[in-house]
Short mmCIF file of C-alpha atoms in Angstrom, two decimals:
data_model
loop_
_atom_site.label_atom_id
_atom_site.label_comp_id
_atom_site.label_asym_id
_atom_site.label_seq_id
_atom_site.Cartn_x
_atom_site.Cartn_y
_atom_site.Cartn_z
CA UNK A 924 229.35 -20.18 -104.92
CA UNK A 925 227.80 -17.20 -103.12
CA UNK A 926 225.03 -15.59 -105.14
CA UNK A 927 225.21 -11.83 -105.54
CA UNK A 928 222.81 -9.50 -107.30
CA UNK A 929 224.69 -7.57 -109.96
CA UNK A 930 224.12 -5.31 -112.92
CA UNK A 931 224.53 -6.89 -116.33
CA UNK A 932 224.03 -5.71 -119.88
CA UNK A 933 220.42 -5.97 -120.98
CA UNK A 934 221.02 -7.53 -124.39
CA UNK A 935 218.60 -7.58 -127.28
CA UNK A 936 218.86 -9.73 -130.40
CA UNK A 937 219.06 -7.87 -133.72
CA UNK A 938 219.92 -9.00 -137.23
CA UNK A 939 223.21 -7.85 -138.75
CA UNK A 940 224.55 -8.16 -142.28
CA UNK A 941 228.07 -9.13 -143.30
CA UNK A 942 229.51 -6.32 -145.43
CA UNK A 943 232.98 -5.38 -146.71
CA UNK A 944 234.54 -2.28 -145.16
CA UNK A 945 234.84 -0.84 -148.65
CA UNK A 946 233.50 -1.99 -151.99
CA UNK A 947 235.91 -1.13 -154.78
CA UNK A 948 235.01 -0.60 -158.43
CA UNK A 949 237.35 -1.37 -161.32
CA UNK A 950 236.49 0.82 -164.32
CA UNK A 951 237.58 1.03 -167.94
CA UNK A 952 239.79 4.04 -168.61
CA UNK A 953 239.29 4.05 -172.39
CA UNK A 954 236.45 3.09 -174.68
CA UNK A 955 236.71 -0.02 -176.80
CA UNK A 956 236.04 -3.75 -176.92
CA UNK A 957 236.77 -6.19 -174.08
CA UNK A 958 239.48 -8.39 -175.60
CA UNK A 959 240.33 -10.35 -172.42
CA UNK A 960 238.43 -10.96 -169.19
CA UNK A 961 240.62 -12.65 -166.58
CA UNK A 962 238.36 -12.87 -163.50
CA UNK A 963 234.98 -14.27 -162.56
CA UNK A 964 232.63 -13.85 -159.61
CA UNK A 965 234.16 -15.24 -156.42
CA UNK A 966 237.81 -14.96 -157.52
CA UNK A 967 240.33 -13.53 -155.07
CA UNK A 968 242.50 -10.79 -156.61
CA UNK A 969 245.55 -8.88 -155.45
CA UNK A 970 245.97 -5.12 -155.57
CA UNK A 971 247.17 -4.06 -159.03
CA UNK A 972 246.36 -7.39 -160.67
CA UNK A 973 245.22 -7.11 -164.30
CA UNK A 974 241.61 -8.29 -164.50
CA UNK A 975 240.67 -7.30 -168.07
CA UNK A 976 242.00 -5.68 -171.22
CA UNK A 977 240.10 -3.22 -173.40
CA UNK A 978 241.24 -2.71 -177.00
CA UNK A 979 240.35 0.21 -179.26
CA UNK A 980 241.04 -0.65 -182.91
CA UNK A 981 241.27 3.03 -183.84
CA UNK A 982 244.38 3.38 -181.70
CA UNK A 983 246.31 0.86 -183.81
CA UNK A 984 245.33 2.73 -186.99
CA UNK A 985 246.39 6.02 -185.40
CA UNK A 986 249.68 4.39 -184.39
CA UNK A 987 250.35 3.31 -187.99
CA UNK A 988 249.57 6.81 -189.26
CA UNK A 989 251.79 8.52 -186.72
CA UNK A 990 254.65 6.07 -187.37
CA UNK A 991 254.50 7.13 -191.01
CA UNK A 992 254.61 10.77 -189.93
CA UNK A 993 257.61 10.05 -187.73
CA UNK A 994 259.51 8.43 -190.62
CA UNK A 995 258.60 11.33 -192.95
CA UNK A 996 259.69 13.96 -190.42
CA UNK A 997 262.87 12.02 -189.69
CA UNK A 998 263.73 12.19 -193.40
CA UNK A 999 263.02 15.95 -193.43
CA UNK A 1000 265.20 16.37 -190.36
CA UNK A 1001 268.05 14.40 -191.98
CA UNK A 1002 267.84 16.65 -195.08
CA UNK A 1003 267.89 19.76 -192.86
CA UNK A 1004 271.00 18.38 -191.12
CA UNK A 1005 272.74 17.85 -194.48
CA UNK A 1006 271.83 21.38 -195.59
CA UNK A 1007 273.21 22.80 -192.35
CA UNK A 1008 276.42 20.79 -192.63
CA UNK A 1009 276.86 21.95 -196.26
CA UNK A 1010 276.22 25.60 -195.33
CA UNK A 1011 278.72 25.33 -192.47
CA UNK A 1012 281.39 23.90 -194.79
CA UNK A 1013 280.77 26.61 -197.40
CA UNK A 1014 280.88 29.25 -194.69
CA UNK A 1015 284.20 27.86 -193.52
CA UNK A 1016 285.59 28.12 -197.07
CA UNK A 1017 284.29 31.66 -197.40
CA UNK A 1018 282.01 30.98 -200.36
CA UNK A 1019 278.72 31.39 -198.46
CA UNK A 1020 277.06 34.06 -196.36
CA UNK A 1021 276.07 34.12 -192.70
CA UNK A 1022 272.43 34.56 -193.72
CA UNK A 1023 272.44 31.24 -195.58
CA UNK A 1024 274.02 29.52 -192.56
CA UNK A 1025 271.42 31.04 -190.22
CA UNK A 1026 268.63 29.96 -192.56
CA UNK A 1027 269.92 26.35 -192.60
CA UNK A 1028 270.27 26.39 -188.79
CA UNK A 1029 266.68 27.63 -188.38
CA UNK A 1030 265.41 24.93 -190.77
CA UNK A 1031 267.25 22.25 -188.72
CA UNK A 1032 265.78 23.57 -185.44
CA UNK A 1033 262.28 23.55 -186.93
CA UNK A 1034 262.74 19.97 -188.18
CA UNK A 1035 263.98 18.86 -184.72
CA UNK A 1036 261.02 20.44 -182.96
CA UNK A 1037 258.50 18.99 -185.42
CA UNK A 1038 260.01 15.52 -184.95
CA UNK A 1039 259.85 15.92 -181.16
CA UNK A 1040 256.21 17.00 -181.33
CA UNK A 1041 255.23 14.02 -183.48
CA UNK A 1042 257.03 11.65 -181.12
CA UNK A 1043 255.12 13.19 -178.20
CA UNK A 1044 251.87 12.53 -180.07
CA UNK A 1045 253.00 8.94 -180.51
CA UNK A 1046 253.69 8.64 -176.77
CA UNK A 1047 250.13 9.80 -176.07
CA UNK A 1048 248.72 7.01 -178.24
CA UNK A 1049 251.04 4.47 -176.63
CA UNK A 1050 249.79 5.59 -173.19
CA UNK A 1051 246.17 5.33 -174.33
CA UNK A 1052 246.81 1.79 -175.53
CA UNK A 1053 248.43 0.91 -172.19
CA UNK A 1054 245.38 2.28 -170.36
CA UNK A 1055 243.33 -0.47 -171.96
CA UNK A 1056 244.55 -2.72 -169.14
CA UNK A 1057 242.06 -2.71 -166.24
CA UNK A 1058 243.69 -3.33 -162.83
CA UNK A 1059 242.19 -4.28 -159.48
CA UNK A 1060 242.15 -1.13 -157.29
CA UNK A 1061 242.72 -3.25 -154.17
CA UNK A 1062 242.98 -6.77 -152.83
CA UNK A 1063 239.75 -8.64 -152.16
CA UNK A 1064 237.07 -10.91 -153.56
CA UNK A 1065 235.30 -10.25 -156.86
CA UNK A 1066 231.56 -9.76 -156.27
CA UNK A 1067 230.22 -8.95 -159.73
CA UNK A 1068 231.55 -8.86 -163.29
CA UNK A 1069 228.85 -7.10 -165.34
CA UNK A 1070 230.74 -7.40 -168.66
CA UNK A 1071 231.77 -10.20 -171.00
CA UNK A 1072 234.48 -10.69 -173.59
CA UNK A 1073 233.63 -8.93 -176.85
CA UNK A 1074 231.40 -6.32 -175.26
CA UNK A 1075 231.87 -2.65 -176.15
CA UNK A 1076 232.65 -0.39 -173.18
CA UNK A 1077 232.58 3.36 -172.73
CA UNK A 1078 235.23 5.19 -170.67
CA UNK A 1079 234.42 4.93 -166.95
CA UNK A 1080 232.15 1.92 -167.29
CA UNK A 1081 232.32 -0.71 -164.52
CA UNK A 1082 234.28 -3.89 -165.28
CA UNK A 1083 234.14 -5.52 -161.82
CA UNK A 1084 233.18 -4.76 -158.23
CA UNK A 1085 235.54 -6.03 -155.52
CA UNK A 1086 234.91 -6.46 -151.79
CA UNK A 1087 237.96 -5.71 -149.69
CA UNK A 1088 239.34 -8.63 -147.69
CA UNK A 1089 238.26 -7.32 -144.29
CA UNK A 1090 234.56 -7.80 -143.53
CA UNK A 1091 232.46 -6.16 -140.80
CA UNK A 1092 228.97 -6.62 -139.40
CA UNK A 1093 226.54 -3.81 -140.21
CA UNK A 1094 223.74 -3.28 -137.71
CA UNK A 1095 220.55 -1.29 -138.13
CA UNK A 1096 219.27 -0.47 -134.66
CA UNK A 1097 215.96 1.13 -133.68
CA UNK A 1098 216.64 4.67 -132.58
CA UNK A 1099 215.45 3.93 -129.02
CA UNK A 1100 218.48 1.65 -128.61
CA UNK A 1101 221.00 3.91 -130.34
CA UNK A 1102 221.65 6.09 -127.28
CA UNK A 1103 223.12 3.10 -125.44
CA UNK A 1104 225.66 2.19 -128.13
CA UNK A 1105 229.11 3.75 -128.38
CA UNK A 1106 232.26 3.00 -130.38
CA UNK A 1107 234.32 0.44 -128.44
CA UNK A 1108 231.31 -1.35 -126.91
CA UNK A 1109 231.31 -5.13 -127.03
CA UNK A 1110 228.61 -7.12 -128.79
CA UNK A 1111 228.00 -10.85 -129.16
CA UNK A 1112 227.54 -12.49 -132.57
CA UNK A 1113 225.68 -15.79 -132.71
CA UNK A 1114 227.35 -18.80 -134.28
CA UNK A 1115 226.81 -19.32 -137.99
CA UNK A 1116 223.35 -20.74 -138.46
CA UNK A 1117 222.42 -19.13 -135.11
CA UNK A 1118 223.06 -22.38 -133.26
CA UNK A 1119 223.78 -22.40 -129.54
CA UNK A 1120 222.24 -19.02 -128.78
CA UNK A 1121 224.13 -16.56 -126.62
CA UNK A 1122 226.30 -19.30 -125.05
CA UNK A 1123 228.04 -19.96 -128.39
CA UNK A 1124 228.25 -16.26 -129.30
CA UNK A 1125 231.49 -14.73 -130.48
CA UNK A 1126 232.60 -11.35 -129.18
CA UNK A 1127 232.99 -8.29 -131.40
CA UNK A 1128 233.69 -4.58 -130.91
CA UNK A 1129 231.72 -1.62 -132.28
CA UNK A 1130 234.04 0.32 -134.59
CA UNK A 1131 231.73 3.22 -135.50
CA UNK A 1132 228.18 4.42 -134.88
CA UNK A 1133 227.06 6.61 -137.77
CA UNK A 1134 225.63 9.96 -136.55
CA UNK A 1135 222.51 9.82 -138.71
CA UNK A 1136 219.06 8.30 -138.30
CA UNK A 1137 217.45 6.96 -141.47
CA UNK A 1138 213.95 5.55 -141.41
CA UNK A 1139 214.01 5.39 -137.62
CA UNK A 1140 217.20 3.30 -137.55
CA UNK A 1141 220.81 3.97 -136.66
CA UNK A 1142 223.62 2.16 -138.51
CA UNK A 1143 226.65 0.80 -136.67
CA UNK A 1144 229.65 -1.27 -137.83
CA UNK A 1145 231.13 -4.05 -135.71
CA UNK A 1146 234.56 -5.68 -136.02
CA UNK A 1147 234.39 -9.46 -135.58
CA UNK A 1148 237.35 -11.75 -136.34
CA UNK A 1149 237.16 -14.58 -138.89
CA UNK A 1150 234.37 -13.25 -141.11
CA UNK A 1151 236.31 -14.01 -144.29
CA UNK A 1152 234.41 -17.23 -145.01
CA UNK A 1153 231.01 -15.54 -144.80
CA UNK A 1154 229.07 -14.47 -147.87
CA UNK A 1155 228.70 -10.76 -148.49
CA UNK A 1156 225.16 -9.92 -147.47
CA UNK A 1157 224.80 -12.97 -145.20
CA UNK A 1158 222.63 -12.24 -142.17
CA UNK A 1159 223.32 -13.35 -138.63
CA UNK A 1160 221.99 -12.66 -135.14
CA UNK A 1161 223.81 -10.19 -132.90
CA UNK A 1162 223.18 -9.43 -129.23
CA UNK A 1163 223.66 -5.76 -128.38
CA UNK A 1164 223.49 -3.98 -125.04
CA UNK A 1165 220.46 -1.72 -124.61
CA UNK A 1166 221.12 -0.68 -121.02
CA UNK A 1167 221.69 -2.32 -117.64
CA UNK A 1168 219.50 -4.47 -115.41
CA UNK A 1169 219.96 -6.04 -111.99
CA UNK A 1170 219.85 -9.82 -111.75
CA UNK A 1171 221.44 -12.89 -110.12
CA UNK A 1172 223.94 -14.97 -112.08
CA UNK A 1173 224.91 -18.53 -111.18
CA UNK A 1174 227.56 -20.77 -112.71
CA UNK A 1175 226.16 -22.88 -115.52
CA UNK A 1176 227.53 -26.03 -113.84
CA UNK A 1177 225.49 -25.31 -110.69
CA UNK A 1178 222.16 -25.70 -112.51
CA UNK A 1179 220.94 -29.20 -113.36
CA UNK A 1180 217.73 -30.53 -114.85
CA UNK A 1181 215.41 -33.28 -113.65
CA UNK A 1182 211.96 -34.16 -114.98
CA UNK A 1183 211.89 -31.00 -117.08
CA UNK A 1184 212.62 -28.73 -114.12
CA UNK A 1185 215.77 -26.78 -113.29
CA UNK A 1186 217.35 -27.27 -109.86
CA UNK A 1187 220.22 -25.87 -107.80
CA UNK A 1188 221.69 -27.39 -104.66
CA UNK A 1189 222.15 -25.11 -101.66
CA UNK A 1190 225.02 -25.34 -99.21
CA UNK A 1191 222.96 -27.39 -96.75
CA UNK A 1192 222.16 -29.94 -99.43
CA UNK A 1193 218.59 -28.86 -100.19
CA UNK A 1194 217.61 -28.87 -103.86
CA UNK A 1195 215.58 -25.85 -104.95
CA UNK A 1196 213.58 -25.46 -108.17
CA UNK A 1197 214.61 -22.30 -110.01
CA UNK A 1198 213.47 -20.44 -113.09
CA UNK A 1199 216.35 -19.61 -115.39
CA UNK A 1200 216.75 -16.94 -118.02
CA UNK A 1201 219.40 -16.33 -120.66
CA UNK A 1202 222.66 -18.26 -120.47
CA UNK A 1203 225.76 -16.32 -121.46
CA UNK A 1204 229.53 -16.46 -121.07
CA UNK A 1205 229.25 -15.08 -117.51
CA UNK A 1206 226.78 -17.76 -116.38
CA UNK A 1207 223.05 -18.45 -116.32
CA UNK A 1208 220.53 -15.93 -115.07
CA UNK A 1209 218.34 -16.98 -112.12
CA UNK A 1210 214.94 -15.33 -112.28
CA UNK A 1211 213.32 -16.90 -109.20
CA UNK A 1212 213.89 -19.56 -106.55
CA UNK A 1213 216.98 -18.20 -104.79
CA UNK A 1214 217.89 -14.92 -103.12
CA UNK A 1215 220.88 -12.64 -102.92
CA UNK A 1216 223.51 -13.97 -100.49
CA UNK A 1217 222.61 -17.67 -100.67
CA UNK A 1218 225.40 -20.22 -101.25
CA UNK A 1219 225.21 -22.87 -103.99
CA UNK A 1220 227.10 -26.12 -104.30
CA UNK A 1221 228.72 -26.70 -107.67
CA UNK A 1222 230.04 -30.05 -108.97
#
């Protein structure tokens, strides 16, 4: 392997937090009492799944009252229909006047419209009762359920918060590093538990760098596959590029250790002590001991 000096990313280790892309909130649409609570923290829900039911006892009383009004108005409408039919028959026989027929027709139209209006009022109450069902606004994992069965809720109050299924890494970079980061750049995420260092790092891609500095830090989101088994808010180490530097990289297999020292074997067979730096997917960095253009023997 012929050693060549090359430019590599100068990577710095920062701490990132696992976050959902969006955090959804399921809210109560009507006020009332929580009659059923069907989810708990940690449950996985589908979009549109019913997660709770809120019941307002006043709605059932209003429904009973309006049903009575419907029956009363239906009876008035039936009487108006009979009066109109009788006036029509008398008009046909010539023993009634057109004014009486018109009056009966107007009374029937008024009864029809009153019945339709009351039925519309009933539909409003039915819709309000149906809005007692609280549905998940999207698929994901339930983070918090700040209510319990039997609790009184006001309209718009939170029933559950849901993290969408897709998670991202959220970085907070010092502003001196922000100028080097762009959407589409690659970053390395350490293994869970930060074991193995950069050699065991998994590759991710910057999806967005937010154009705002807060408290001297710039926020960026990174897409990394297989984050679904992480906890929301879990922290992990991420290696980000903060520029370029010139160095010599050697294959990891070409470096061996003896008596606590690192060695490489040159083409002629001589073994040279070297000082190594970071080891990454591209190889191990050689800080001193060899020069550009030298040839190493690898196993």
